[in-house]
Short mmCIF file of C-alpha atoms in Angstrom, two decimals:
data_model
loop_
_atom_site.label_atom_id
_atom_site.label_comp_id
_atom_site.label_asym_id
_atom_site.label_seq_id
_atom_site.Cartn_x
_atom_site.Cartn_y
_atom_site.Cartn_z
CA MET A 214 1.93 -10.97 -0.08
CA LEU A 215 2.37 -9.40 -3.63
CA THR A 216 1.10 -11.77 -6.21
CA GLY A 217 3.71 -10.63 -8.81
CA PRO A 218 4.10 -7.60 -11.23
CA ASP A 219 0.22 -7.51 -11.80
CA ALA A 220 -0.06 -6.23 -8.20
CA VAL A 221 2.58 -3.39 -8.81
CA LEU A 222 1.49 -0.12 -10.25
CA ALA A 223 4.62 1.67 -11.47
CA ASN A 224 3.26 5.23 -12.36
CA LEU A 225 -0.20 5.64 -10.82
CA LYS A 226 -1.82 9.12 -11.22
CA ALA A 227 -4.12 10.24 -8.35
CA SER A 228 -5.64 13.70 -7.60
CA GLY A 229 -5.66 13.13 -3.86
CA LYS A 230 -6.12 10.70 -1.00
CA LYS A 231 -9.69 9.72 -1.55
CA ALA A 232 -9.00 9.29 -5.37
CA LEU A 233 -6.05 7.22 -4.59
CA LEU A 234 -7.88 5.00 -2.13
CA ALA A 235 -10.71 4.58 -4.78
CA GLU A 236 -8.08 3.48 -7.34
CA LEU A 237 -6.33 1.19 -4.98
CA ALA A 238 -9.82 -0.51 -4.10
CA SER A 239 -10.72 -0.87 -7.74
CA ARG A 240 -7.43 -2.53 -8.59
CA GLY A 241 -7.37 -4.57 -5.47
CA ALA A 242 -11.00 -5.63 -5.86
CA THR A 243 -10.01 -6.93 -9.47
CA LEU A 244 -6.81 -8.58 -8.50
CA PHE A 245 -7.95 -10.31 -5.32
CA LYS A 246 -11.65 -10.83 -6.09
CA LEU A 247 -13.02 -8.37 -3.40
CA ASP A 248 -15.99 -6.18 -3.25
CA GLU A 249 -14.75 -3.04 -4.51
CA ARG A 250 -17.03 -0.78 -2.53
CA ARG A 251 -16.55 -2.65 0.61
CA LEU A 252 -12.81 -2.41 0.30
CA PHE A 253 -13.07 1.27 -0.38
CA ASP A 254 -15.38 1.85 2.60
CA ARG A 255 -13.07 -0.09 4.85
CA LEU A 256 -10.07 1.82 3.73
CA LEU A 257 -11.85 5.20 4.46
CA GLU A 258 -13.04 3.75 7.84
CA ARG A 259 -9.49 3.15 8.81
CA GLU A 260 -8.24 6.62 7.55
CA ARG A 261 -10.82 8.27 9.77
CA LEU A 262 -8.98 6.54 12.72
CA GLY A 263 -5.67 8.25 11.75
CA SER A 264 -3.78 8.55 8.67
CA THR A 265 -1.79 5.49 7.34
CA GLY A 266 0.80 7.86 6.00
CA ILE A 267 3.72 6.77 8.02
CA GLY A 268 6.13 9.43 7.00
CA GLY A 269 9.04 9.58 4.58
CA GLY A 270 6.50 10.01 1.61
CA ILE A 271 5.21 6.43 2.51
CA ALA A 272 1.60 5.25 3.14
CA ILE A 273 0.21 1.78 4.04
CA PRO A 274 -3.51 1.91 3.76
CA HIS A 275 -5.02 -1.31 5.12
CA ALA A 276 -8.15 -3.15 5.78
CA ARG A 277 -9.60 -6.40 7.00
CA MET A 278 -11.99 -8.23 4.65
CA ALA A 279 -13.96 -11.28 5.59
CA SER A 280 -13.61 -12.89 2.17
CA LEU A 281 -9.90 -13.18 2.33
CA ALA A 282 -8.04 -16.32 3.37
CA LYS A 283 -4.57 -14.74 3.72
CA PRO A 284 -3.00 -11.20 3.52
CA VAL A 285 -2.62 -9.68 0.15
CA GLY A 286 -0.82 -6.60 -1.10
CA LEU A 287 -0.75 -4.13 -3.84
CA PHE A 288 2.00 -1.77 -4.27
CA ALA A 289 1.92 1.69 -6.09
CA ARG A 290 4.51 4.25 -6.90
CA LEU A 291 2.62 7.51 -7.76
CA ALA A 292 3.46 9.73 -10.75
CA HIS A 293 3.27 12.79 -8.38
CA PRO A 294 3.30 12.95 -4.62
CA ILE A 295 -0.12 13.68 -3.15
CA ASP A 296 -1.04 15.06 0.32
CA PHE A 297 -2.18 12.19 2.51
CA ASP A 298 -2.16 13.65 5.93
CA ALA A 299 0.90 11.83 6.81
CA ILE A 300 2.37 12.02 10.37
CA ASP A 301 5.22 14.10 9.11
CA GLU A 302 3.03 16.09 6.79
CA ARG A 303 5.05 15.34 3.67
CA PRO A 304 3.27 14.29 0.59
CA VAL A 305 3.24 10.57 -0.28
CA ASP A 306 4.55 8.83 -3.35
CA VAL A 307 5.04 5.29 -2.27
CA VAL A 308 1.95 3.23 -1.16
CA PHE A 309 1.29 -0.32 -0.27
CA LEU A 310 -2.30 -1.40 0.20
CA LEU A 311 -2.49 -4.25 2.55
CA ALA A 312 -5.87 -6.34 2.98
CA ALA A 313 -6.05 -9.10 5.45
CA PRO A 314 -8.67 -11.61 6.76
CA GLU A 315 -11.02 -10.18 9.16
CA GLY A 316 -9.96 -12.54 11.94
CA ALA A 317 -6.15 -12.35 11.17
CA GLY A 318 -5.31 -10.32 14.43
CA ALA A 319 -1.59 -10.77 15.08
CA ASP A 320 -0.83 -11.89 11.44
CA HIS A 321 -2.38 -8.64 10.15
CA LEU A 322 -0.08 -6.62 12.50
CA LYS A 323 2.88 -8.75 11.58
CA ALA A 324 2.26 -8.08 7.97
CA LEU A 325 1.84 -4.49 8.58
CA ALA A 326 5.04 -4.37 10.47
CA ARG A 327 6.93 -6.35 7.73
CA VAL A 328 5.74 -3.85 5.12
CA ALA A 329 6.58 -0.84 7.09
CA ARG A 330 10.13 -2.17 7.90
CA LEU A 331 10.73 -2.84 4.16
CA LEU A 332 9.43 0.39 2.82
CA ARG A 333 11.26 2.42 5.46
CA ASP A 334 14.63 0.89 4.55
CA PRO A 335 16.42 3.94 2.96
CA GLU A 336 17.95 1.87 0.23
CA VAL A 337 14.72 0.08 -0.70
CA ALA A 338 12.82 3.46 -0.64
CA ARG A 339 15.47 4.95 -3.07
CA LYS A 340 15.20 1.95 -5.31
CA LEU A 341 11.46 1.97 -5.44
CA ARG A 342 11.43 5.67 -6.34
CA ASN A 343 14.07 5.12 -9.08
CA SER A 344 12.58 2.02 -10.59
CA HIS A 345 10.66 2.58 -13.73
CA ASP A 346 8.45 -0.58 -14.35
CA ALA A 347 6.45 -3.02 -12.47
CA ASP A 348 9.01 -5.76 -13.00
CA ALA A 349 11.86 -3.52 -11.50
CA LEU A 350 9.67 -2.65 -8.68
CA CYS A 351 8.45 -6.15 -8.01
CA ALA A 352 12.25 -7.17 -7.92
CA VAL A 353 13.04 -4.48 -5.41
CA LEU A 354 10.14 -5.49 -3.21
CA ALA A 355 11.21 -9.22 -3.24
CA MET A 356 14.87 -8.24 -2.00
CA PRO A 357 15.59 -8.96 1.37
CA SER A 358 16.55 -5.72 3.21
CA ALA A 359 18.94 -5.38 6.12
CA SER A 360 16.29 -4.01 8.45
CA ALA A 361 13.58 -6.47 7.48
CA ALA A 362 15.77 -9.54 8.27
#
């Protein structure tokens, strides 16, 4: 899903949830050739249904986009944790934007589950928080984890 270090943001600064989603939409639009406003709107629509902050300082904002042929992802580690209305009410500092084709159905859910399993692995989460550049973060994200196997 990740296309390489260019899809990894090592020290992203965001003042809040909406600003973060706007920044992710901007980066995702450039990287995956998507309509930035449409992506941002879809992310906001999804957040209105319930926060994608899954707990443990992790959020997986996601959207379906008609123009995509396959799921794509963008990872960001935030410079400072932000309030994300997460289910455990903890601030978020690890974020994975997932965008999938509109008709992806089960594939979208499988990709979402795979990302959630990976990021919730305590060892992976620790390494993500301790890695300092995009290449190191990309290497951690590419590692198979025990719970993702």
